[in-house]
PDB file of C-alpha atoms and ligand atoms in Angstrom:
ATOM      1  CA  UNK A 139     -15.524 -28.581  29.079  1.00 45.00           C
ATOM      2  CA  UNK A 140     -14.115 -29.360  25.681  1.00 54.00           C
ATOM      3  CA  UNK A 141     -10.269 -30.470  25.100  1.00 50.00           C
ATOM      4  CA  UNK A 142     -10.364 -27.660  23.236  1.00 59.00           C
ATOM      5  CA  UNK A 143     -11.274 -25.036  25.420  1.00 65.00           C
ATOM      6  CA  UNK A 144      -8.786 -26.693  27.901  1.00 73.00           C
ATOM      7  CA  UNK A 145      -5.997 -26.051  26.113  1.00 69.00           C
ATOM      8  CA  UNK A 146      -7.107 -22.254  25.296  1.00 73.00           C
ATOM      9  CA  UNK A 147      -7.275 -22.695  29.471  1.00 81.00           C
ATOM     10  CA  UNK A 148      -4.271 -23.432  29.959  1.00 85.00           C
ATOM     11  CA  UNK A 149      -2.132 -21.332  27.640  1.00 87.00           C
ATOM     12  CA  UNK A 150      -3.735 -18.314  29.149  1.00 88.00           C
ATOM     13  CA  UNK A 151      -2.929 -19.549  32.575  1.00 91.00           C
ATOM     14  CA  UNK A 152       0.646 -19.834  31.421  1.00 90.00           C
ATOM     15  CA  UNK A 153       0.505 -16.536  30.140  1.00 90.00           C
ATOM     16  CA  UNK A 154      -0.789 -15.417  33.197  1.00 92.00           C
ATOM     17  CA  UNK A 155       0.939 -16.658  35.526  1.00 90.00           C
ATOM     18  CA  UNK A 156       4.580 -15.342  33.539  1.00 94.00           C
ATOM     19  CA  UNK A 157       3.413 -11.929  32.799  1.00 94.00           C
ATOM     20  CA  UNK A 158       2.636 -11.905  29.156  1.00 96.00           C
ATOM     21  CA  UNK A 159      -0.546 -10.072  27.228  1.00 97.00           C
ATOM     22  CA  UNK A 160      -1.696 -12.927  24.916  1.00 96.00           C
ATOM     23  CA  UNK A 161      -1.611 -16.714  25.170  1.00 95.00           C
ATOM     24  CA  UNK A 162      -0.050 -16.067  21.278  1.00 96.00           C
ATOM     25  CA  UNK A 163       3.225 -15.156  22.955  1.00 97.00           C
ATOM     26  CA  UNK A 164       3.737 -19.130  23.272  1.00 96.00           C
ATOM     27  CA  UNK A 165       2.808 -19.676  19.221  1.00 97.00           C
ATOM     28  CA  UNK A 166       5.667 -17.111  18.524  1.00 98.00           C
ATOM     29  CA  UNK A 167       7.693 -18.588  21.441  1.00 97.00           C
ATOM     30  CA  UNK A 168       7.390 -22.106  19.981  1.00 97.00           C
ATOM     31  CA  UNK A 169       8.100 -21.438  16.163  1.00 98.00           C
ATOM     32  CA  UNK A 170      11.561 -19.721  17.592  1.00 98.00           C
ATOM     33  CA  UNK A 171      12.399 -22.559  19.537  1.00 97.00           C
ATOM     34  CA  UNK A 172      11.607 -24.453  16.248  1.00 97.00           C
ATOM     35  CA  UNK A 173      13.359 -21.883  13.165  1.00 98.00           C
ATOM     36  CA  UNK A 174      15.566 -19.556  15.372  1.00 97.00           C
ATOM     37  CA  UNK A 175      13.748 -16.451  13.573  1.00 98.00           C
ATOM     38  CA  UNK A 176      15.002 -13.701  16.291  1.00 98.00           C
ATOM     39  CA  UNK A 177      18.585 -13.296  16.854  1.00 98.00           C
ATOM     40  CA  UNK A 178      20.085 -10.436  19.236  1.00 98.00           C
ATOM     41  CA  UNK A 179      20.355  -7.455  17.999  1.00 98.00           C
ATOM     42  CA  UNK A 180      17.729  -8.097  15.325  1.00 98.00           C
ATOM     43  CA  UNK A 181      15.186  -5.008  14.142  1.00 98.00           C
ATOM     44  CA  UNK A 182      11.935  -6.645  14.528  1.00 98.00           C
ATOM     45  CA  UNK A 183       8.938  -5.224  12.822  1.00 98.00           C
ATOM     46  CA  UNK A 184       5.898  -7.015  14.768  1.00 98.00           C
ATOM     47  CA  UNK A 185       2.154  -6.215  12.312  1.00 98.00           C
ATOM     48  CA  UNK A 186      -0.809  -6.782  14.242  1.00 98.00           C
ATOM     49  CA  UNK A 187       0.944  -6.130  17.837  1.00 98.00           C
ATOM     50  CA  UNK A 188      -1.947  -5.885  20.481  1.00 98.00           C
ATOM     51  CA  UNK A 189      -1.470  -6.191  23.255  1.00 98.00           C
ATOM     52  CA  UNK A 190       1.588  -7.288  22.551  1.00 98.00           C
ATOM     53  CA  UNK A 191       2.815 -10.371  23.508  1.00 98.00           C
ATOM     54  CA  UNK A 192       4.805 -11.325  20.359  1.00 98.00           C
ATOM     55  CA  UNK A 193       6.885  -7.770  21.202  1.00 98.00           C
ATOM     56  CA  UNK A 194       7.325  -9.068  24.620  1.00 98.00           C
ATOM     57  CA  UNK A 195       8.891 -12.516  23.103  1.00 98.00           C
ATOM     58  CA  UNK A 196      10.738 -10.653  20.216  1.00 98.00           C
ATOM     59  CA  UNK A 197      12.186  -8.086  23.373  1.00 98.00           C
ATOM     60  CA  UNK A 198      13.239 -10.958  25.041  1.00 98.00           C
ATOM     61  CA  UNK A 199      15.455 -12.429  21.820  1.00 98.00           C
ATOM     62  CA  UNK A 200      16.760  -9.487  20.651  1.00 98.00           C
ATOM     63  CA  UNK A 201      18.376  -8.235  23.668  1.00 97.00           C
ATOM     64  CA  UNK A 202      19.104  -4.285  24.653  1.00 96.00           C
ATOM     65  CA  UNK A 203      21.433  -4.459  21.001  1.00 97.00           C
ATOM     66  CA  UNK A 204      17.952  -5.101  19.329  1.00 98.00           C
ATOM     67  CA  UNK A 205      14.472  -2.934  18.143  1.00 98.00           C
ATOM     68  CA  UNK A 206      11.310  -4.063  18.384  1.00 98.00           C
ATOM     69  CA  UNK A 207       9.019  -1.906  16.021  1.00 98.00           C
ATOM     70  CA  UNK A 208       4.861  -3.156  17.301  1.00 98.00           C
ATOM     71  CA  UNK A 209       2.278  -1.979  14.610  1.00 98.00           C
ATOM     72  CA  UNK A 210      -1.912  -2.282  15.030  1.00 98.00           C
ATOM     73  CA  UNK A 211      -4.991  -0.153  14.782  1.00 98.00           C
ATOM     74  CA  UNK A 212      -5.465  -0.597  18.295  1.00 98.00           C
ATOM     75  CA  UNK A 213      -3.617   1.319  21.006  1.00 97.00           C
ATOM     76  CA  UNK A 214      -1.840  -0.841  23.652  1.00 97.00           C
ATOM     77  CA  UNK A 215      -0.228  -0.296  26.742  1.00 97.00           C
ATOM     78  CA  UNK A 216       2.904   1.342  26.190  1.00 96.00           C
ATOM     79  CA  UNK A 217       5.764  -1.496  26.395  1.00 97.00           C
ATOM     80  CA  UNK A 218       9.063  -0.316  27.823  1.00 97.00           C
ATOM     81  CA  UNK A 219      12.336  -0.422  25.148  1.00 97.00           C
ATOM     82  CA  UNK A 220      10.048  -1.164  22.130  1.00 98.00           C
ATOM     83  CA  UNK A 221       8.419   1.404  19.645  1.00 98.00           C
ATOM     84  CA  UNK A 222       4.872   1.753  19.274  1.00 98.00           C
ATOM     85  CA  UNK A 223       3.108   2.672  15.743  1.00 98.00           C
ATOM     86  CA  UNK A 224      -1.037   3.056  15.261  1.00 98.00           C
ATOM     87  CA  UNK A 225      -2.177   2.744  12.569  1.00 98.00           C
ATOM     88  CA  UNK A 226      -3.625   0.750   9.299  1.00 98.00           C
ATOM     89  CA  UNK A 227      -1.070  -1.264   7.815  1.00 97.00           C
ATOM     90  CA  UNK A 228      -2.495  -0.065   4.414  1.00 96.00           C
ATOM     91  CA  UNK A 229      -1.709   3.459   5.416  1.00 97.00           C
ATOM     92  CA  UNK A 230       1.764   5.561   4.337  1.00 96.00           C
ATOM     93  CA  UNK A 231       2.296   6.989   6.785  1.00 97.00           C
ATOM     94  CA  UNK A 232       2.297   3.615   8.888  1.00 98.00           C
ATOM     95  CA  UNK A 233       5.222   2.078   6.424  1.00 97.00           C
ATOM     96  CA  UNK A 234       7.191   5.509   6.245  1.00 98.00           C
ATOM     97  CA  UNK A 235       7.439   5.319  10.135  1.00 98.00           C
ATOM     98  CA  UNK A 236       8.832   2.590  10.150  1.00 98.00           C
ATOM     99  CA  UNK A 237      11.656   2.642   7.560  1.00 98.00           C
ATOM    100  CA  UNK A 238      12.912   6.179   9.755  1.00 98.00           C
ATOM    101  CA  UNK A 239      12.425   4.004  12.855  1.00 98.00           C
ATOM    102  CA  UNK A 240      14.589   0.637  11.758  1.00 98.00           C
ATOM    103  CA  UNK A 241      16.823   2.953   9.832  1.00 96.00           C
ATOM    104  CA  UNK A 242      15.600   1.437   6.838  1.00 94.00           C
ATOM    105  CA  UNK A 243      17.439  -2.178   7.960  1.00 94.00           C
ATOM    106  CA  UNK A 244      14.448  -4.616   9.298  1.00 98.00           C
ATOM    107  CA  UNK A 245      15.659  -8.174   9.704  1.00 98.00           C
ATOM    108  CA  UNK A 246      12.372  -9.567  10.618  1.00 98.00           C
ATOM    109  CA  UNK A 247       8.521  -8.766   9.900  1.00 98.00           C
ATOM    110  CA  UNK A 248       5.724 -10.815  12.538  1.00 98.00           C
ATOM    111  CA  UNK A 249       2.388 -10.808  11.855  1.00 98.00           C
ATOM    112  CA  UNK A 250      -0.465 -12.156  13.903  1.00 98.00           C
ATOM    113  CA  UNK A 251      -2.924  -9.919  12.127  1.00 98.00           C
ATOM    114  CA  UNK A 252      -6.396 -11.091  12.079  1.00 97.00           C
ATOM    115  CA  UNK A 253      -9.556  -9.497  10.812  1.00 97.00           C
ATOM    116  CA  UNK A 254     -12.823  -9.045  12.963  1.00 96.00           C
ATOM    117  CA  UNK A 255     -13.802 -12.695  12.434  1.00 93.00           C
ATOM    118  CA  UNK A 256     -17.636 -13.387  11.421  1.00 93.00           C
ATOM    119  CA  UNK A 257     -17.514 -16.924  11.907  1.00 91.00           C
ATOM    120  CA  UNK A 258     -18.460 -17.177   8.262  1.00 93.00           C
ATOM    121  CA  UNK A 259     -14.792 -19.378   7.513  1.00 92.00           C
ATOM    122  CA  UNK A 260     -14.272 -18.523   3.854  1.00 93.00           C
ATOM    123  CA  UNK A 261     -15.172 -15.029   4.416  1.00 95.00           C
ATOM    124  CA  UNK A 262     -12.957 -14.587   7.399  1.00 96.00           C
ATOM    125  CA  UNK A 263     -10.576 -16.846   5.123  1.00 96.00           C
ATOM    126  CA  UNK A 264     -10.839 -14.726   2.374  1.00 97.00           C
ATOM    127  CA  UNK A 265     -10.097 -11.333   4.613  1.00 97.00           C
ATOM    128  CA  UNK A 266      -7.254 -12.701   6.529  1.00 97.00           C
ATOM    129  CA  UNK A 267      -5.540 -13.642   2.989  1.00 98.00           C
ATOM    130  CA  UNK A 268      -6.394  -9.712   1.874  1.00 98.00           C
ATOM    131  CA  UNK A 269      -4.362  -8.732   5.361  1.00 98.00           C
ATOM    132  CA  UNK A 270      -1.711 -10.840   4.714  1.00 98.00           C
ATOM    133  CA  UNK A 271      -0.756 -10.012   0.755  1.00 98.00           C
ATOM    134  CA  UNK A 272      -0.903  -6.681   2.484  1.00 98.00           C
ATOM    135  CA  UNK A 273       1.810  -7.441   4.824  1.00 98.00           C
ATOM    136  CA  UNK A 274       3.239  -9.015   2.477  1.00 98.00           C
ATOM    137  CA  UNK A 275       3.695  -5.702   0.266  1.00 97.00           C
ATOM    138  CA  UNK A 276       5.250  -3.570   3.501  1.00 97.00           C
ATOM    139  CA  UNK A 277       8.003  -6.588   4.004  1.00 98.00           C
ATOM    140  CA  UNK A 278       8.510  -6.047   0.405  1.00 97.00           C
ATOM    141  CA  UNK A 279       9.472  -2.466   0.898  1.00 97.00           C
ATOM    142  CA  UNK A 280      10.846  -2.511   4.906  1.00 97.00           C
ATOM    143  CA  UNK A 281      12.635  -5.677   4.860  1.00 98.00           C
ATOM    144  CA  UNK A 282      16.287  -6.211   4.249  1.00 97.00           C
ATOM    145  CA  UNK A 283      18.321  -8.693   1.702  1.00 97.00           C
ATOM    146  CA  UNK A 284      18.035 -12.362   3.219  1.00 98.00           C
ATOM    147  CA  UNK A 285      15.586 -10.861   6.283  1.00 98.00           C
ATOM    148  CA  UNK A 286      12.914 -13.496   7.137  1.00 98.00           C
ATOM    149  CA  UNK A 287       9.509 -13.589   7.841  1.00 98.00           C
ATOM    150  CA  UNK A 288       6.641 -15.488   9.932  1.00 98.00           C
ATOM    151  CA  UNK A 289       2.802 -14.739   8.988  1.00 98.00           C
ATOM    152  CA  UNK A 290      -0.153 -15.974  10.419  1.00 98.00           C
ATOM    153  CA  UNK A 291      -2.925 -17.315   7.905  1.00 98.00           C
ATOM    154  CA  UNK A 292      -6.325 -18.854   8.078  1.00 96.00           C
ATOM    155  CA  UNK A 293      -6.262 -22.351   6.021  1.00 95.00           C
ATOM    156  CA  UNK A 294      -8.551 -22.387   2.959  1.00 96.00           C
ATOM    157  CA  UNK A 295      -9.082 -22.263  -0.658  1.00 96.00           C
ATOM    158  CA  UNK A 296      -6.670 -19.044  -1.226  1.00 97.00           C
ATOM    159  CA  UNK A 297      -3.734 -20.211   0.638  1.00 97.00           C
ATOM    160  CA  UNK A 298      -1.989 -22.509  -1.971  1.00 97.00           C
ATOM    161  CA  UNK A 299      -1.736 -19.033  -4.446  1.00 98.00           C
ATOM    162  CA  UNK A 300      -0.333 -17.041  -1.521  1.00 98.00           C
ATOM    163  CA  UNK A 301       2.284 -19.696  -0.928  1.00 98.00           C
ATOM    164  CA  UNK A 302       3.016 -19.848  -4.440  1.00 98.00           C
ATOM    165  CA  UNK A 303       3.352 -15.633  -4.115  1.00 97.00           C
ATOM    166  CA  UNK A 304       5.452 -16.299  -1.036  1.00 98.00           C
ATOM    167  CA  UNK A 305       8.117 -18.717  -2.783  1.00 97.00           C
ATOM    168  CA  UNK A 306       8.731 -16.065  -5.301  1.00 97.00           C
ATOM    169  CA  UNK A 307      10.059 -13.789  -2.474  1.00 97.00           C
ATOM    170  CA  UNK A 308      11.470 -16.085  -0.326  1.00 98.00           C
ATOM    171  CA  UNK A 309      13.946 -19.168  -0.868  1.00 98.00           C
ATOM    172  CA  UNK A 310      12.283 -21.432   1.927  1.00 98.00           C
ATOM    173  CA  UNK A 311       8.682 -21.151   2.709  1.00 98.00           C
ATOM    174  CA  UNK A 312       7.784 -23.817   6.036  1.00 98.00           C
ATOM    175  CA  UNK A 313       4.169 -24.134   6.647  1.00 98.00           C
ATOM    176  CA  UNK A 314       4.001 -25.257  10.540  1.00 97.00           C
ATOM    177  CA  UNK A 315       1.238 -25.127  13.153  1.00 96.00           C
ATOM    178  CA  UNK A 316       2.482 -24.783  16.874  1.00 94.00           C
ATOM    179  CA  UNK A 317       1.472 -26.931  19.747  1.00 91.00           C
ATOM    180  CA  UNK A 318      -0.112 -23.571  21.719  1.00 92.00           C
ATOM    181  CA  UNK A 319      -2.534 -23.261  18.566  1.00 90.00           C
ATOM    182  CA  UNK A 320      -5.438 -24.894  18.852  1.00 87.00           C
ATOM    183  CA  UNK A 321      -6.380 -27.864  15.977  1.00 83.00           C
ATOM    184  CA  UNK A 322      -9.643 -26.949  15.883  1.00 84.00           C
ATOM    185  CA  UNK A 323      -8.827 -23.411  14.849  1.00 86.00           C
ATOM    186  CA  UNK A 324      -8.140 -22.828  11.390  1.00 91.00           C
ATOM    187  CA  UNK A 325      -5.000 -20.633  11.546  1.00 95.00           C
ATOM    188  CA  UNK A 326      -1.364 -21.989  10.567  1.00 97.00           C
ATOM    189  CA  UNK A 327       1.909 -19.854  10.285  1.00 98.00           C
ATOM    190  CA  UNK A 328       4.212 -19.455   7.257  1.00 98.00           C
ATOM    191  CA  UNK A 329       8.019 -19.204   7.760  1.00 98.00           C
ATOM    192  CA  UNK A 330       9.430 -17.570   5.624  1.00 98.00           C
ATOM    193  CA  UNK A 331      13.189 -17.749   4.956  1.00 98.00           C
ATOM    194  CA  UNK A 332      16.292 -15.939   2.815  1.00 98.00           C
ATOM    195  CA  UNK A 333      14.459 -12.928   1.617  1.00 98.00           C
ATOM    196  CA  UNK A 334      15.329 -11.724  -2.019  1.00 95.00           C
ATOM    197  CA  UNK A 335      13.617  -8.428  -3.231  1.00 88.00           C
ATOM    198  CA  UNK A 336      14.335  -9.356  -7.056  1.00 75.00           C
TER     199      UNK A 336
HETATM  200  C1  SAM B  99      -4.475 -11.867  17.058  1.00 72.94           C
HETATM  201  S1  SAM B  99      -4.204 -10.148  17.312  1.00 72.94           S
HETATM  202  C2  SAM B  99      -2.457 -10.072  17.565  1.00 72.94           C
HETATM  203  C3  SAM B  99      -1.992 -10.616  18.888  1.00 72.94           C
HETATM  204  C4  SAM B  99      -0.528 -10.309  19.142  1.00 72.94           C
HETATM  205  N1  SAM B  99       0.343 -11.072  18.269  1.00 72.94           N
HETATM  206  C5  SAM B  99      -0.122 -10.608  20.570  1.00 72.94           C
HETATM  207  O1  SAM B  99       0.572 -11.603  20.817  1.00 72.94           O
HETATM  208  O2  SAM B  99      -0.484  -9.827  21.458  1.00 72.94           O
HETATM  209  C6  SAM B  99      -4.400  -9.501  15.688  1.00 72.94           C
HETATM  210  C7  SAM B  99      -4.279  -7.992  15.572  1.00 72.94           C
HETATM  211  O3  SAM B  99      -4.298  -7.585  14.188  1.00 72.94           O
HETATM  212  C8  SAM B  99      -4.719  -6.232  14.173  1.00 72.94           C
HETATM  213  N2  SAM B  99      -5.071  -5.775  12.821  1.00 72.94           N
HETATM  214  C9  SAM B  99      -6.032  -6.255  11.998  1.00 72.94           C
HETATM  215  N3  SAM B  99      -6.069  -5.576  10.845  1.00 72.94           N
HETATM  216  C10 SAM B  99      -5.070  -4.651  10.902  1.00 72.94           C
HETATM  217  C11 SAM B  99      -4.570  -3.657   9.991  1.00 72.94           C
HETATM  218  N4  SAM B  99      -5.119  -3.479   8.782  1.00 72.94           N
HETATM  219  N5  SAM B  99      -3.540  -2.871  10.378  1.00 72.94           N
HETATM  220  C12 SAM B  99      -2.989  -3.028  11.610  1.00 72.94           C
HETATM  221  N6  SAM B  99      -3.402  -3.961  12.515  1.00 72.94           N
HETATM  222  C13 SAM B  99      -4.430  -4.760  12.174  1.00 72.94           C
HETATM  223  C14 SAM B  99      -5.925  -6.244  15.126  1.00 72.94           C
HETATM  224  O4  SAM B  99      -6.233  -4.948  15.583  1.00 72.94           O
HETATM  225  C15 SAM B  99      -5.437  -7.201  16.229  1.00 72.94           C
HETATM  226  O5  SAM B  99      -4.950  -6.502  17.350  1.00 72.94           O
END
């Protein structure tokens, strides 16, 4: 077996064994422990939900005062005390949901999303990067004054330009890679820090 595929092992024995859907729940479970992105009480808008396990994490740290607001193409298994939205992130309907949902007052937007990968890297590169200046224009309409975000990319060519696109958003802009992400896999995570819309 490669050291690799141990760690994938063990991260979904972990996940397992304390109930969550994905082995991701420990990538969004780390970066908190790292950046303190979800605070009680928080609205949480989580893009690219199934199954769920970043909603389960974001549940956790936001407390009964909190919403947690899951959005994917896929259905999942309804999660008690969260809201569930299917659809494309591209679609209207999808964004207008969700402003009457958070009350128009979203401190935080996840994503995770991730195209069907190909195994093709600068094509799956390239896609990922499309998904993610999308969800980058719904924070810019959902997400409040000084909100933060965290978005999964895929390392590559385009990446330096969406930073760049980032920092004009965003005061702080941390690049980080969490110990429950494999090295060998090519994705990495942006915080994102002290939204301002102007
Ligand atoms: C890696 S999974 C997310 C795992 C999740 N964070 C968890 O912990 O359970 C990525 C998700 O992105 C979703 N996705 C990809 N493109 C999307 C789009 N355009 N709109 C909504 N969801 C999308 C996929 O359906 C997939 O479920």
């Amino acid at each position: 077996m490669k050291l690799t595929d141990s760690k994938k092992d063990q991260f979904r024995r972990l996940a397992r064994d304390q109930g969550y859907r994905s082995r991701s729940a420990f990538k969004l479970k780390q970066i908190n422990q790292s950046y303190r992105i979800l605070n009680k009480g928080d609205c949480i808008v989580d893009i690219g939900c199934a199954p769920g396990g970043w909603m389960q994490i974001a549940l956790h740290e936001v407390g009964t005062k909190g919403k947690v607001i899951g959005v994917d193409i896929k259905k999942i298994e309804p999660l008690s005390n969260t809201f569930n939205i299917q659809g494309n992130i591209e679609d209207e309907h999808v964004t207008d949901n969700i402003l009457k949902i958070s009350n128009s007052c979203v401190d935080v937007v996840l994503s995770d999303l991730s195209p069907n990968v190909s195994g093709n890297w600068e094509l799956d590169h390239a896609r990922q990067i499309d998904l993610t200046r999308n969800a980058l224009r719904l924070s810019n309409i959902v997400l409040k004054k000084r909100g933060k975000a965290v978005f999964k990319v895929f390392q590559g060519d385009m990446l330096n330009e969406l930073v760049v696109e980032l920092k004009k958003k965003f005061k702080k802009v941390i690049l980080t890679k969490p110990n429950a992400s494999r090295q060998v896999s090519s994705e990495i995570y942006l915080i994102c820090l002290d939204y301002n819309p102007i």
